[in-house]
PDB file of C-alpha atoms in Angstrom:
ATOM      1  CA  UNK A 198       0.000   0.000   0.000  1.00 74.00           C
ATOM      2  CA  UNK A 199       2.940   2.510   0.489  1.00 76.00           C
ATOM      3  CA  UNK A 200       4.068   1.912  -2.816  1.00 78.00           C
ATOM      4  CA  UNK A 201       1.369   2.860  -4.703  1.00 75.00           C
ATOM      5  CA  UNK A 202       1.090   5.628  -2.352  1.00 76.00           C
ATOM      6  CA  UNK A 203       4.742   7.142  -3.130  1.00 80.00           C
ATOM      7  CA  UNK A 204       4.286   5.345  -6.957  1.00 82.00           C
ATOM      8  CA  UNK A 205       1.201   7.114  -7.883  1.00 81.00           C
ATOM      9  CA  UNK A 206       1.744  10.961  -7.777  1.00 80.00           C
ATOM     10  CA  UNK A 207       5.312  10.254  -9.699  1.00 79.00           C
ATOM     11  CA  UNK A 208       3.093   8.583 -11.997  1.00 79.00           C
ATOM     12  CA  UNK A 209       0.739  11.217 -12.255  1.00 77.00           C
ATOM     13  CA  UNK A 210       3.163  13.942 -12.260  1.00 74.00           C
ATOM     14  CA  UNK A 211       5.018  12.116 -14.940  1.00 75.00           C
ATOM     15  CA  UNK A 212       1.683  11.754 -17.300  1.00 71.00           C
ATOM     16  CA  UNK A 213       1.074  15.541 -16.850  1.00 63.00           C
ATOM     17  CA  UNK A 214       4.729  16.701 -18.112  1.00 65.00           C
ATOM     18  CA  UNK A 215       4.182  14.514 -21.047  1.00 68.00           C
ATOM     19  CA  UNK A 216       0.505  15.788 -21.646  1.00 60.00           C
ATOM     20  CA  UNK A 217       2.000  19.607 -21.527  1.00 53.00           C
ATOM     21  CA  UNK A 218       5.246  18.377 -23.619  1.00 59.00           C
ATOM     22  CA  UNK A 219       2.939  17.178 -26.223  1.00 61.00           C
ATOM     23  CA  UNK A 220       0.520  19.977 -26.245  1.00 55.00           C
ATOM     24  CA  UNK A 221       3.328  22.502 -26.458  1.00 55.00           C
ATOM     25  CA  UNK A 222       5.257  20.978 -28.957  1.00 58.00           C
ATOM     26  CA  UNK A 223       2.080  20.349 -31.165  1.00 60.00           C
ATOM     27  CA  UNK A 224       1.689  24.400 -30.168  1.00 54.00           C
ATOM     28  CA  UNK A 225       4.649  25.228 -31.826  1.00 63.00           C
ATOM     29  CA  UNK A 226       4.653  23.007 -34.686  1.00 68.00           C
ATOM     30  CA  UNK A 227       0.884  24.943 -35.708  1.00 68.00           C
ATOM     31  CA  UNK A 228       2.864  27.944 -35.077  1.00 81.00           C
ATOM     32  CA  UNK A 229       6.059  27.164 -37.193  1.00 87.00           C
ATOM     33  CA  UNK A 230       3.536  26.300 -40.284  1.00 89.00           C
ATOM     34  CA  UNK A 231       1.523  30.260 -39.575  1.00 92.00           C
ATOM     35  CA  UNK A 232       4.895  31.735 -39.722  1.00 93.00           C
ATOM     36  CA  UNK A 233       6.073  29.897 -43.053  1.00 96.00           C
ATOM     37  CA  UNK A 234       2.867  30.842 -44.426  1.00 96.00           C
ATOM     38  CA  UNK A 235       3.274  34.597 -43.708  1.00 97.00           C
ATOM     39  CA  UNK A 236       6.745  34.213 -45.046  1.00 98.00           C
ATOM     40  CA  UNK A 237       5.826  32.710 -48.453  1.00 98.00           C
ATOM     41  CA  UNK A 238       2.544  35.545 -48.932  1.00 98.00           C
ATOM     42  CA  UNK A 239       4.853  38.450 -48.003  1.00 98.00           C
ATOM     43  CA  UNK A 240       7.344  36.956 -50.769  1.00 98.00           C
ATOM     44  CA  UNK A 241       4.564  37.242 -53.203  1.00 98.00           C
ATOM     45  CA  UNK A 242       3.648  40.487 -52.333  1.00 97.00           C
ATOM     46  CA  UNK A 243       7.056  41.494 -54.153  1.00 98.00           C
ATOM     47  CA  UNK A 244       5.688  41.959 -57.566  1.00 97.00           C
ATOM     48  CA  UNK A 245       7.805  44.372 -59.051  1.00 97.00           C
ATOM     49  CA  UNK A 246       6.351  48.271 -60.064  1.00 96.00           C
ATOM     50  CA  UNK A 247       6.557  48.186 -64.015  1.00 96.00           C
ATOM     51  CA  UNK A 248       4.463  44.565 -64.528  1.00 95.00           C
ATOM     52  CA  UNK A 249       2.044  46.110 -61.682  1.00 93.00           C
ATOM     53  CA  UNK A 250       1.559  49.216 -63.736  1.00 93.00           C
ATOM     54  CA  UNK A 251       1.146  46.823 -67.255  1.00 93.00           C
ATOM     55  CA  UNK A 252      -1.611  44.538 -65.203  1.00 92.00           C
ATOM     56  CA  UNK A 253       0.191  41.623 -65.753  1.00 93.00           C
ATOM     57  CA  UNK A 254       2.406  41.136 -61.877  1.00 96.00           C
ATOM     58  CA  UNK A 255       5.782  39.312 -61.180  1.00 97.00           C
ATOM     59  CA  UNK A 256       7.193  38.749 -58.778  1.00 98.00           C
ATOM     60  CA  UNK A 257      11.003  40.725 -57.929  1.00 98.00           C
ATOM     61  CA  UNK A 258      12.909  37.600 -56.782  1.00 97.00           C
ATOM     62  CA  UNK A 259      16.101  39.312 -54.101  1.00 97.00           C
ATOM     63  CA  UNK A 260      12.762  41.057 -52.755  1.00 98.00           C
ATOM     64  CA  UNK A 261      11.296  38.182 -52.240  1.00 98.00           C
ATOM     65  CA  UNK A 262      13.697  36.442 -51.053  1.00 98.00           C
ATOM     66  CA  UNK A 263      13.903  39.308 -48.291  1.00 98.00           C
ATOM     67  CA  UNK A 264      10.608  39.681 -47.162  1.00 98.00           C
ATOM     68  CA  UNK A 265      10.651  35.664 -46.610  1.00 98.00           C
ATOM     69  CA  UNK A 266      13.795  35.821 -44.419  1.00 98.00           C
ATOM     70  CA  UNK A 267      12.543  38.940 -42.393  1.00 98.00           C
ATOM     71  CA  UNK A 268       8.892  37.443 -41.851  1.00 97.00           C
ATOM     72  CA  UNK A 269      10.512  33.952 -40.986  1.00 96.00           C
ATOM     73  CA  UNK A 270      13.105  35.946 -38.210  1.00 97.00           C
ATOM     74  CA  UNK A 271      10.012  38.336 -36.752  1.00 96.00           C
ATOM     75  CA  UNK A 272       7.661  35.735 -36.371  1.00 93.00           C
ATOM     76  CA  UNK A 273       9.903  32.984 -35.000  1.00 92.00           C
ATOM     77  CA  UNK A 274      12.274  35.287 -33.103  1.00 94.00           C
ATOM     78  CA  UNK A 275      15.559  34.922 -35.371  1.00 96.00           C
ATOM     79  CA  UNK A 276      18.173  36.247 -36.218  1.00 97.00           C
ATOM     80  CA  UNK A 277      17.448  38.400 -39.128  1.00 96.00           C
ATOM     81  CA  UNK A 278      21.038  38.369 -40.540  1.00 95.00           C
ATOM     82  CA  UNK A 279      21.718  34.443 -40.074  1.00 96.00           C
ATOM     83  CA  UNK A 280      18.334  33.491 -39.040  1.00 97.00           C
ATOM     84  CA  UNK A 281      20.068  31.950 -36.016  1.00 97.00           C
ATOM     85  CA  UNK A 282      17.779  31.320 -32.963  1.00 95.00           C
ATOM     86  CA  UNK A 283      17.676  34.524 -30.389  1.00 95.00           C
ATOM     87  CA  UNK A 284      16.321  34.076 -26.796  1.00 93.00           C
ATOM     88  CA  UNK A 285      12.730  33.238 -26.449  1.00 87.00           C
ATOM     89  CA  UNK A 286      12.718  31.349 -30.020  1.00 88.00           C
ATOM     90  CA  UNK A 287      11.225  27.730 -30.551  1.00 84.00           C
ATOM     91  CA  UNK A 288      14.034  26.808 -32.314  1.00 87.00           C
ATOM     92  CA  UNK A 289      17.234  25.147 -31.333  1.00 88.00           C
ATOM     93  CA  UNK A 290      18.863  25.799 -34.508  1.00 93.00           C
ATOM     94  CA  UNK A 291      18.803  27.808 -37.574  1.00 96.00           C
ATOM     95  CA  UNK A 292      15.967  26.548 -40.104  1.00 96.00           C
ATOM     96  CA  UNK A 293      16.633  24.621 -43.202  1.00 97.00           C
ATOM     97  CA  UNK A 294      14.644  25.702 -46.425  1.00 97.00           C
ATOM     98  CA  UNK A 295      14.336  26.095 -50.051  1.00 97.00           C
ATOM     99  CA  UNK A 296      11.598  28.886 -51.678  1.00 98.00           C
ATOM    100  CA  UNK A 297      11.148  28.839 -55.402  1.00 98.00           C
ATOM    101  CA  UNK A 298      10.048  32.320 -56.904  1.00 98.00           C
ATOM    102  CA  UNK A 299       8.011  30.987 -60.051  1.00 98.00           C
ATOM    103  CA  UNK A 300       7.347  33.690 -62.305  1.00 97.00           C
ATOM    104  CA  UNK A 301       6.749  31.751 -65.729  1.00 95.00           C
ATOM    105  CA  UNK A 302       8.777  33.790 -68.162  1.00 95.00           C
ATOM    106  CA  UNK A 303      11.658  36.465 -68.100  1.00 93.00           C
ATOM    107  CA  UNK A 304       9.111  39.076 -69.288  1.00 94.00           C
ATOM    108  CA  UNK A 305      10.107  41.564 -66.349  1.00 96.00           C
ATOM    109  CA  UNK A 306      13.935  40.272 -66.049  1.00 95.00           C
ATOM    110  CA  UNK A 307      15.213  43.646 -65.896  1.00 96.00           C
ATOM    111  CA  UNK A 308      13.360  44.796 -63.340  1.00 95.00           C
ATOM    112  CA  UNK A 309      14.828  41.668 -60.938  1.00 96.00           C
ATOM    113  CA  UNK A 310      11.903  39.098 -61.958  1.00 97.00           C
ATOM    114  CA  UNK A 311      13.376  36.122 -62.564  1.00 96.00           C
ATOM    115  CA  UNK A 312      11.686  33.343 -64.656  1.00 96.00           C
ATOM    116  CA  UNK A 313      12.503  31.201 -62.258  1.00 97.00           C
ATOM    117  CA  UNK A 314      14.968  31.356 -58.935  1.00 97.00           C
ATOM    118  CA  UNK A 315      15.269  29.251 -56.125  1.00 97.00           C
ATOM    119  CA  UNK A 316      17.204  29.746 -52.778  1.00 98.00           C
ATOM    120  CA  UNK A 317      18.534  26.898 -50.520  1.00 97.00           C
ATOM    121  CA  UNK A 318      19.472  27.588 -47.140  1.00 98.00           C
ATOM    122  CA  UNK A 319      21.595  24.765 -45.244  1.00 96.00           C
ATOM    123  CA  UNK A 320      21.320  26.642 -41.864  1.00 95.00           C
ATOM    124  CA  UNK A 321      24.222  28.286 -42.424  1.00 95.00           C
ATOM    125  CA  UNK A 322      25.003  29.035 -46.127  1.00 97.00           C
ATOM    126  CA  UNK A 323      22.508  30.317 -48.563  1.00 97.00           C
ATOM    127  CA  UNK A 324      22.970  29.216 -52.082  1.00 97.00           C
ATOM    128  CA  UNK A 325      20.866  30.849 -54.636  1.00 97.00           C
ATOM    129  CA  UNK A 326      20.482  30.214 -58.996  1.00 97.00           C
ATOM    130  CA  UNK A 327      18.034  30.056 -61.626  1.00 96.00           C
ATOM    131  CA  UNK A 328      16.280  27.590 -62.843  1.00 95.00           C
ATOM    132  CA  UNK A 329      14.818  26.619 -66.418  1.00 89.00           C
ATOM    133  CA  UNK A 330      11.229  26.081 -67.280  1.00 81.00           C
ATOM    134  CA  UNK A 331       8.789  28.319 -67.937  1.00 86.00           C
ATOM    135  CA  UNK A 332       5.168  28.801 -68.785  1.00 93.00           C
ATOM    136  CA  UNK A 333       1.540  28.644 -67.216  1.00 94.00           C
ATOM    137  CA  UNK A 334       0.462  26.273 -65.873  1.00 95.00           C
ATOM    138  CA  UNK A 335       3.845  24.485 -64.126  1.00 95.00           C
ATOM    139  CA  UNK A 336       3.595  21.704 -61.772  1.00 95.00           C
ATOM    140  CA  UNK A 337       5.808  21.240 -58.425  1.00 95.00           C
ATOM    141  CA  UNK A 338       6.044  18.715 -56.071  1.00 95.00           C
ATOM    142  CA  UNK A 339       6.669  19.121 -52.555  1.00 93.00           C
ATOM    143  CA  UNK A 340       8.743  16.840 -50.203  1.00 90.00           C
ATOM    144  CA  UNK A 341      10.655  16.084 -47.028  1.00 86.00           C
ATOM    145  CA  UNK A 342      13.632  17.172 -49.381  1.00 85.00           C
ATOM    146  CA  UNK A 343      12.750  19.584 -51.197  1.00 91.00           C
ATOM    147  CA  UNK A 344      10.995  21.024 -54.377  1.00 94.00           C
ATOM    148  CA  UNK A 345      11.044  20.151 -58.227  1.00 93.00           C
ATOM    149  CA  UNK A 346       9.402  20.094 -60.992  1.00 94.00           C
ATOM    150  CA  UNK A 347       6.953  17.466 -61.862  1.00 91.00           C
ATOM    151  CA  UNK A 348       4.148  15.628 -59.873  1.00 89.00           C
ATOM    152  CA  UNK A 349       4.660  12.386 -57.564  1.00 85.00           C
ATOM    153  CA  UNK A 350       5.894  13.872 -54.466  1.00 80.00           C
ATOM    154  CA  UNK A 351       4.136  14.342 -50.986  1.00 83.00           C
ATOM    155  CA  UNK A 352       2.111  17.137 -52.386  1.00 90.00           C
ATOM    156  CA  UNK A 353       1.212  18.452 -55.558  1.00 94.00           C
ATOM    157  CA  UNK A 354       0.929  22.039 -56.583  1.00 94.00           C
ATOM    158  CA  UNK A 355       0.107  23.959 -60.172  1.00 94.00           C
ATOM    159  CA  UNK A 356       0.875  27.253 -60.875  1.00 95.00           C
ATOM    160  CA  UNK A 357      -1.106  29.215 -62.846  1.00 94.00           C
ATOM    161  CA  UNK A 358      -0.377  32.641 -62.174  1.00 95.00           C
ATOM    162  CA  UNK A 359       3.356  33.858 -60.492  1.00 97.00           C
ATOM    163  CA  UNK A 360       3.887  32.485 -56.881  1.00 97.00           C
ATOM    164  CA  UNK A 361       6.424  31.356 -54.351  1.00 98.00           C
ATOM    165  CA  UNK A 362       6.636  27.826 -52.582  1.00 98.00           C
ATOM    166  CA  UNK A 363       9.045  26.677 -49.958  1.00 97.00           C
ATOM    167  CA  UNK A 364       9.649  24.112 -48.292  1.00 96.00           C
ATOM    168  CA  UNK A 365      11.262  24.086 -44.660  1.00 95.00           C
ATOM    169  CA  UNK A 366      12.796  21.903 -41.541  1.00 94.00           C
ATOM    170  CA  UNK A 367      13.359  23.233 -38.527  1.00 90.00           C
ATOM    171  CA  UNK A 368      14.878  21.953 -35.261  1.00 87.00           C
ATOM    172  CA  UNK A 369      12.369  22.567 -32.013  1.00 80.00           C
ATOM    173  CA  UNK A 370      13.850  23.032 -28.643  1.00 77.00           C
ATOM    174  CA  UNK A 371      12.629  20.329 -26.391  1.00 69.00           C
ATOM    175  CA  UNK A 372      13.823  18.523 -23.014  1.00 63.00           C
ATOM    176  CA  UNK A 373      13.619  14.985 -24.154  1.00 62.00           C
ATOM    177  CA  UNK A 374      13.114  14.106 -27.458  1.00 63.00           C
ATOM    178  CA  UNK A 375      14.257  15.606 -31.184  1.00 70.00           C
ATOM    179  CA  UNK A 376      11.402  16.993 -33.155  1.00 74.00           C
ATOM    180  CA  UNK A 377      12.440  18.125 -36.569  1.00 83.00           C
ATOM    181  CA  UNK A 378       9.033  18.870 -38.275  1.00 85.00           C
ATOM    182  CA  UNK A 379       9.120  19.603 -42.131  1.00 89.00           C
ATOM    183  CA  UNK A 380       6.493  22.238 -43.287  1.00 91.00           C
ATOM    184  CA  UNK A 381       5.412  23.425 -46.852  1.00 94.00           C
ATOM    185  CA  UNK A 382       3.534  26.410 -48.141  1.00 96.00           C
ATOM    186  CA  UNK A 383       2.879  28.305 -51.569  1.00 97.00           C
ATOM    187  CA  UNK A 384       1.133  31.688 -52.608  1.00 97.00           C
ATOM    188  CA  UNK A 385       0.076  32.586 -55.987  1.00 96.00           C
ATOM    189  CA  UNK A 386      -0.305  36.718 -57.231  1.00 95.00           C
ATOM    190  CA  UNK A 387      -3.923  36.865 -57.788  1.00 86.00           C
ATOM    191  CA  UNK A 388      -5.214  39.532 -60.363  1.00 75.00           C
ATOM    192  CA  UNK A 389      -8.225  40.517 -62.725  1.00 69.00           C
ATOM    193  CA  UNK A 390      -6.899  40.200 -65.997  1.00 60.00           C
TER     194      UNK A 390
END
């Protein structure tokens, strides 16, 4: 009878850390997706001035590229310069991501709208280049590891119009076990034609 007497509030206090582990990590994990979906919208925002003023938007891919970072480092308390964890961040380490600016042709090249560009970021290094392929509509597919052309992966997505899609890995803090979720999300420049 002593047993269960000293046995049963360790118990209990034991299934109430793991209850309030898994409701905060789940917590964070809804928040990490919010965040990259702010990111990838204010990306897409970046249509550059001249294709606004023709009615026919694209997307200015550095400024993109930007306005992802600096969402990603407000909204999950980063670094903005190495998006490096600062104090009161979920994260335990710098995120891992790739974004794809899709704007479908080099109409507006000279303005900074790529056809296509895509940005890798190891957690440390950012690599950035162009890619070939062009024209409406494009398919991508989504995965743990990344994003390419084609269909067949975790998730499908077509893009009709110019957009942005990453895809990104992140490191949570945590006291006992490694969560490393892997989020995706895409936004398309929506316009009357």
């Amino acid at each position: 009878m002593l047993m269960v007497l000293i046995a049963t509030p360790l118990i209990m206090l034991l299934l109430l850390f793991r209850l309030d582990y898994s409701r905060a990590a789940s917590d964070t994990e809804l928040d990490f997706q919010e965040s990259l979906k702010k990111a990838v919208k204010a990306a897409t925002h970046q249509v550059t001035d001249r294709s606004r003023a023709e009615g026919d938007p694209r997307i200015h891919s550095n400024n993109a590229h930007e306005a992802f970072t600096s969402m990603l480092a407000d909204n999950l308390k980063l670094n903005p310069d190495s998006l490096t964890p600062l104090d009161g961040s979920p994260l335990a380490e710098a995120p891992i991501y790739s974004l794809i600016i899709y704007n479908g042709d080099g109409k507006y090249e000279s303005t900074g709208a790529q056809a296509v560009y895509q940005y890798d970021f190891d957690g440390s290094n950012l690599s950035s280049y162009p890619l070939s392929g062009v024209g409406f509509p494009q398919q991508f597919t989504v995965s743990d590891f990344g994003i390419s052309y084609g269909t067949g992966g975790t998730f499908d997505i077509t893009m009709e119009t110019p957009g942005c899609i990453a895809v990104m890995k992140i490191k949570l803090k945590t006291i006992t076990t490694d969560i490393s979720p892997v989020r995706w999300a895409a936004a398309k420049v929506h316009y009357k034609t």
